[in-house]
Amino acid sequence: MPEETSKRLAIIALHGTMDLAYPPFILATAAAALDMEVAIFFTFYGLEILKKGKIDKLKVPPIANPAMPVPMPNILGMLPGMTSMATMMMNKWMKKAKVSKLSELLAMAKEMNVRLIACQMTMDVMGIKKEDLIDGLEFGGAATFLEFASHNAVTLTF
Amino acid sequence: MIDVTPNQTADFSGLACPMPIIKTKKAIDAMAVGEVLKMISTDPGSVSDVQAWANKTGQELLGHEESGGKYVFYIKKVK
């Protein structure tokens, strides 16, 4: 008998920084290519990724991040302009490695029928309206995500 | 050398993960059962990823070759 494998991937995207926006989209699109059904649940700062015109403008903060390719001491990372500088460098490295832009991965995810679910509760908490967000989203709460995930999904949180 | 005549060739050189896999899936989707895709990638991760993709989707990786920083895969659409 063939081994039972999971056909679903359920991802929670919790953060609105560029580095943490990548893994949900890379894994979601790869899973879709593996014929898996995929949903990403965007909650708290993860909603930032879905704001209109925002996805390619997310930043990487150097502060409290000793793993940056060029590590920056916190005392410098806290200075004005350092987050923009770190983001610019990171974008340069990503481009050099020919990594797709987040907007390209988002378009691919939509095309491959990845479900993009915006957390209604955190939208209310943070004063985010549906019209602030991109098209093609679903709006729901914990139960929407859990119902999807409960069908034997691999579940990841970023 | 893999002794097979591909029905189609797709060159995904320069693309980074996960694009080679995504584009491979799209290419295979557009082909007929029994046909063979020759896929070229420069992403070293493809060696592991294409095999994993084939395992998961049930398509057949006939084999792969490496030369001059290029990875060449022969994938048969079996379903």
Short mmCIF file of C-alpha atoms in Angstrom, two decimals:
data_model
loop_
_atom_site.label_atom_id
_atom_site.label_comp_id
_atom_site.label_asym_id
_atom_site.label_seq_id
_atom_site.Cartn_x
_atom_site.Cartn_y
_atom_site.Cartn_z
CA MET A 1 0.00 0.00 0.00
CA PRO A 2 1.37 3.45 -0.82
CA GLU A 3 2.38 5.58 2.11
CA GLU A 4 -0.21 8.21 3.06
CA THR A 5 1.25 11.68 2.47
CA SER A 6 -0.14 15.08 3.21
CA LYS A 7 -1.77 16.97 0.34
CA ARG A 8 -2.18 20.24 2.18
CA LEU A 9 0.05 23.01 3.46
CA ALA A 10 -1.28 25.56 5.93
CA ILE A 11 0.95 28.56 6.66
CA ILE A 12 0.61 31.34 9.21
CA ALA A 13 2.36 34.58 8.19
CA LEU A 14 2.75 36.66 11.31
CA HIS A 15 5.45 39.16 10.41
CA GLY A 16 5.65 42.13 8.07
CA THR A 17 9.37 42.25 7.36
CA MET A 18 10.87 41.37 3.99
CA ASP A 19 12.95 38.43 5.23
CA LEU A 20 9.97 36.85 6.97
CA ALA A 21 7.61 37.45 4.06
CA TYR A 22 9.71 35.29 1.74
CA PRO A 23 9.40 31.82 3.32
CA PRO A 24 5.57 31.74 3.25
CA PHE A 25 5.50 32.59 -0.46
CA ILE A 26 8.41 30.36 -1.49
CA LEU A 27 6.94 27.38 0.34
CA ALA A 28 3.38 28.11 -0.78
CA THR A 29 4.28 28.27 -4.47
CA ALA A 30 6.60 25.26 -4.24
CA ALA A 31 3.87 23.26 -2.50
CA ALA A 32 1.39 24.24 -5.21
CA ALA A 33 3.92 22.94 -7.76
CA LEU A 34 3.95 19.69 -5.78
CA ASP A 35 0.18 19.46 -6.36
CA MET A 36 -0.59 20.38 -2.77
CA GLU A 37 -3.49 22.59 -1.71
CA VAL A 38 -2.15 25.64 0.08
CA ALA A 39 -3.52 28.37 2.31
CA ILE A 40 -1.66 31.25 3.94
CA PHE A 41 -3.28 32.93 6.91
CA PHE A 42 -2.03 36.51 7.36
CA THR A 43 -2.40 37.79 10.88
CA PHE A 44 -1.03 40.68 12.97
CA TYR A 45 1.97 42.25 11.17
CA GLY A 46 1.66 39.68 8.39
CA LEU A 47 -1.21 41.82 7.09
CA GLU A 48 1.40 44.42 6.12
CA ILE A 49 2.44 42.11 3.25
CA LEU A 50 -1.08 42.35 1.80
CA LYS A 51 -1.40 46.14 1.87
CA LYS A 52 -1.75 47.65 -1.59
CA GLY A 53 1.64 48.53 -3.07
CA LYS A 54 3.53 47.34 -0.01
CA ILE A 55 4.85 43.89 -0.80
CA ASP A 56 8.04 45.00 -2.59
CA LYS A 57 8.67 47.76 -0.07
CA LEU A 58 8.92 45.65 3.09
CA LYS A 59 12.01 46.30 5.18
CA VAL A 60 14.62 44.25 7.03
CA PRO A 61 15.59 45.66 10.41
CA PRO A 62 19.28 45.18 11.30
CA ILE A 63 18.54 45.69 14.99
CA ALA A 64 18.70 42.55 17.16
CA ASN A 65 19.69 40.60 14.06
CA PRO A 66 23.26 39.33 14.42
CA ALA A 67 22.73 36.98 11.46
CA MET A 68 22.64 39.73 8.82
CA PRO A 69 25.22 38.98 6.07
CA VAL A 70 27.07 42.07 7.29
CA PRO A 71 26.32 42.09 11.03
CA MET A 72 25.58 45.46 12.50
CA PRO A 73 25.90 46.24 16.23
CA ASN A 74 22.57 47.19 17.81
CA ILE A 75 23.91 50.58 18.81
CA LEU A 76 24.35 51.37 15.11
CA GLY A 77 21.24 49.50 13.98
CA MET A 78 19.11 51.83 16.06
CA LEU A 79 20.31 54.94 14.21
CA PRO A 80 17.94 56.57 11.71
CA GLY A 81 18.39 55.28 8.17
CA MET A 82 19.99 51.98 9.18
CA THR A 83 16.88 49.90 8.47
CA SER A 84 16.62 51.42 5.00
CA MET A 85 20.29 50.77 4.41
CA ALA A 86 20.07 47.15 5.54
CA THR A 87 16.98 46.69 3.35
CA MET A 88 18.74 48.15 0.34
CA MET A 89 21.70 45.80 0.80
CA MET A 90 19.46 42.80 1.27
CA ASN A 91 17.49 43.68 -1.89
CA LYS A 92 20.77 43.93 -3.78
CA TRP A 93 21.87 40.48 -2.62
CA MET A 94 18.52 38.96 -3.44
CA LYS A 95 18.62 40.46 -6.93
CA LYS A 96 22.17 39.19 -7.46
CA ALA A 97 21.05 35.67 -6.51
CA LYS A 98 18.14 36.13 -8.96
CA VAL A 99 15.54 35.49 -6.29
CA SER A 100 12.08 36.47 -7.51
CA LYS A 101 10.50 39.61 -6.12
CA LEU A 102 7.80 39.08 -3.52
CA SER A 103 5.23 40.58 -5.91
CA GLU A 104 6.17 37.93 -8.48
CA LEU A 105 5.79 35.15 -5.92
CA LEU A 106 2.44 36.61 -4.85
CA ALA A 107 1.21 36.66 -8.46
CA MET A 108 2.39 33.08 -8.88
CA ALA A 109 0.65 32.02 -5.67
CA LYS A 110 -2.63 33.54 -6.88
CA GLU A 111 -2.26 31.91 -10.27
CA MET A 112 -1.73 28.53 -8.58
CA ASN A 113 -4.85 28.94 -6.46
CA VAL A 114 -3.09 29.42 -3.13
CA ARG A 115 -5.73 30.65 -0.71
CA LEU A 116 -4.74 33.98 0.84
CA ILE A 117 -6.71 34.55 4.01
CA ALA A 118 -6.57 37.88 5.84
CA CYS A 119 -7.34 37.65 9.55
CA GLN A 120 -10.46 39.73 10.11
CA MET A 121 -9.90 40.09 13.85
CA THR A 122 -6.40 41.58 13.56
CA MET A 123 -7.62 43.83 10.73
CA ASP A 124 -10.13 45.23 13.20
CA VAL A 125 -7.48 45.54 15.94
CA MET A 126 -5.08 47.39 13.66
CA GLY A 127 -7.68 49.46 11.87
CA ILE A 128 -7.03 47.88 8.47
CA LYS A 129 -9.92 48.00 6.00
CA LYS A 130 -10.58 45.60 3.15
CA GLU A 131 -9.96 48.40 0.67
CA ASP A 132 -6.45 48.88 2.14
CA LEU A 133 -5.55 45.39 1.01
CA ILE A 134 -4.86 43.83 -2.41
CA ASP A 135 -7.53 42.00 -4.40
CA GLY A 136 -8.08 38.27 -4.41
CA LEU A 137 -8.11 37.73 -0.66
CA GLU A 138 -10.44 35.82 1.59
CA PHE A 139 -11.40 37.25 4.94
CA GLY A 140 -11.82 34.98 7.91
CA GLY A 141 -10.84 34.03 11.40
CA ALA A 142 -9.21 31.22 13.31
CA ALA A 143 -11.91 28.71 12.39
CA THR A 144 -11.39 29.33 8.65
CA PHE A 145 -7.70 28.50 8.98
CA LEU A 146 -8.21 25.57 11.34
CA GLU A 147 -10.88 23.96 9.18
CA PHE A 148 -8.48 24.01 6.24
CA ALA A 149 -5.54 22.82 8.37
CA SER A 150 -7.52 20.08 10.08
CA HIS A 151 -7.58 18.03 6.85
CA ASN A 152 -4.16 16.52 7.45
CA ALA A 153 -2.20 19.66 6.58
CA VAL A 154 1.46 20.34 7.16
CA THR A 155 1.35 23.51 9.23
CA LEU A 156 4.09 26.14 9.39
CA THR A 157 4.35 29.49 11.11
CA PHE A 158 6.57 32.41 10.15
CA MET B 1 24.44 10.46 -21.34
CA ILE B 2 20.74 9.74 -21.12
CA ASP B 3 19.40 7.99 -24.17
CA VAL B 4 16.05 9.66 -24.68
CA THR B 5 14.63 12.11 -27.20
CA PRO B 6 12.75 14.87 -25.41
CA ASN B 7 9.48 16.15 -26.85
CA GLN B 8 10.13 19.55 -25.39
CA THR B 9 13.04 21.51 -23.90
CA ALA B 10 12.68 24.17 -21.23
CA ASP B 11 15.63 26.28 -20.11
CA PHE B 12 15.19 27.75 -16.64
CA SER B 13 18.81 28.89 -16.31
CA GLY B 14 19.25 31.82 -13.95
CA LEU B 15 16.08 31.18 -11.98
CA ALA B 16 16.30 30.67 -8.23
CA CYS B 17 14.25 28.41 -5.98
CA PRO B 18 11.31 27.82 -6.19
CA MET B 19 10.90 28.94 -9.82
CA PRO B 20 12.53 25.95 -11.57
CA ILE B 21 10.05 23.62 -9.88
CA ILE B 22 7.06 25.87 -10.52
CA LYS B 23 7.94 26.28 -14.18
CA THR B 24 8.64 22.55 -14.52
CA LYS B 25 5.18 21.80 -13.18
CA LYS B 26 3.62 24.25 -15.65
CA ALA B 27 5.55 22.77 -18.55
CA ILE B 28 4.57 19.22 -17.59
CA ASP B 29 0.92 20.25 -17.13
CA ALA B 30 0.88 21.46 -20.74
CA MET B 31 2.33 18.21 -22.11
CA ALA B 32 0.68 14.90 -22.98
CA VAL B 33 1.09 11.67 -21.01
CA GLY B 34 4.10 9.73 -22.27
CA GLU B 35 6.02 12.81 -23.42
CA VAL B 36 9.46 13.73 -22.06
CA LEU B 37 10.55 17.18 -20.93
CA LYS B 38 14.20 18.17 -20.98
CA MET B 39 14.62 20.79 -18.26
CA ILE B 40 17.76 22.87 -17.79
CA SER B 41 18.50 24.66 -14.53
CA THR B 42 21.48 26.47 -12.99
CA ASP B 43 20.12 26.19 -9.44
CA PRO B 44 22.20 23.52 -7.63
CA GLY B 45 19.21 22.92 -5.34
CA SER B 46 17.34 21.56 -8.38
CA VAL B 47 19.19 18.25 -8.12
CA SER B 48 17.38 17.46 -4.90
CA ASP B 49 14.23 19.46 -5.69
CA VAL B 50 13.37 17.90 -9.04
CA GLN B 51 13.62 14.41 -7.53
CA ALA B 52 11.44 15.48 -4.59
CA TRP B 53 8.93 17.09 -6.97
CA ALA B 54 8.78 13.88 -9.05
CA ASN B 55 8.30 11.75 -5.92
CA LYS B 56 5.46 13.92 -4.70
CA THR B 57 3.65 14.44 -8.00
CA GLY B 58 4.17 10.88 -9.28
CA GLN B 59 5.95 11.96 -12.46
CA GLU B 60 9.05 10.07 -13.56
CA LEU B 61 12.55 11.52 -13.44
CA LEU B 62 14.38 9.46 -16.05
CA GLY B 63 17.72 10.90 -15.05
CA HIS B 64 19.89 13.97 -14.87
CA GLU B 65 23.29 15.17 -16.04
CA GLU B 66 25.55 17.99 -14.94
CA SER B 67 27.97 19.91 -17.10
CA GLY B 68 29.48 23.36 -16.85
CA GLY B 69 27.23 24.59 -14.06
CA LYS B 70 24.10 23.41 -15.86
CA TYR B 71 21.82 20.70 -14.52
CA VAL B 72 19.81 18.86 -17.14
CA PHE B 73 16.80 16.77 -16.19
CA TYR B 74 14.72 14.37 -18.27
CA ILE B 75 11.21 14.09 -16.91
CA LYS B 76 8.54 11.82 -18.30
CA LYS B 77 4.90 12.72 -17.84
CA VAL B 78 3.33 9.45 -16.72
CA LYS B 79 -0.04 10.73 -15.50
#
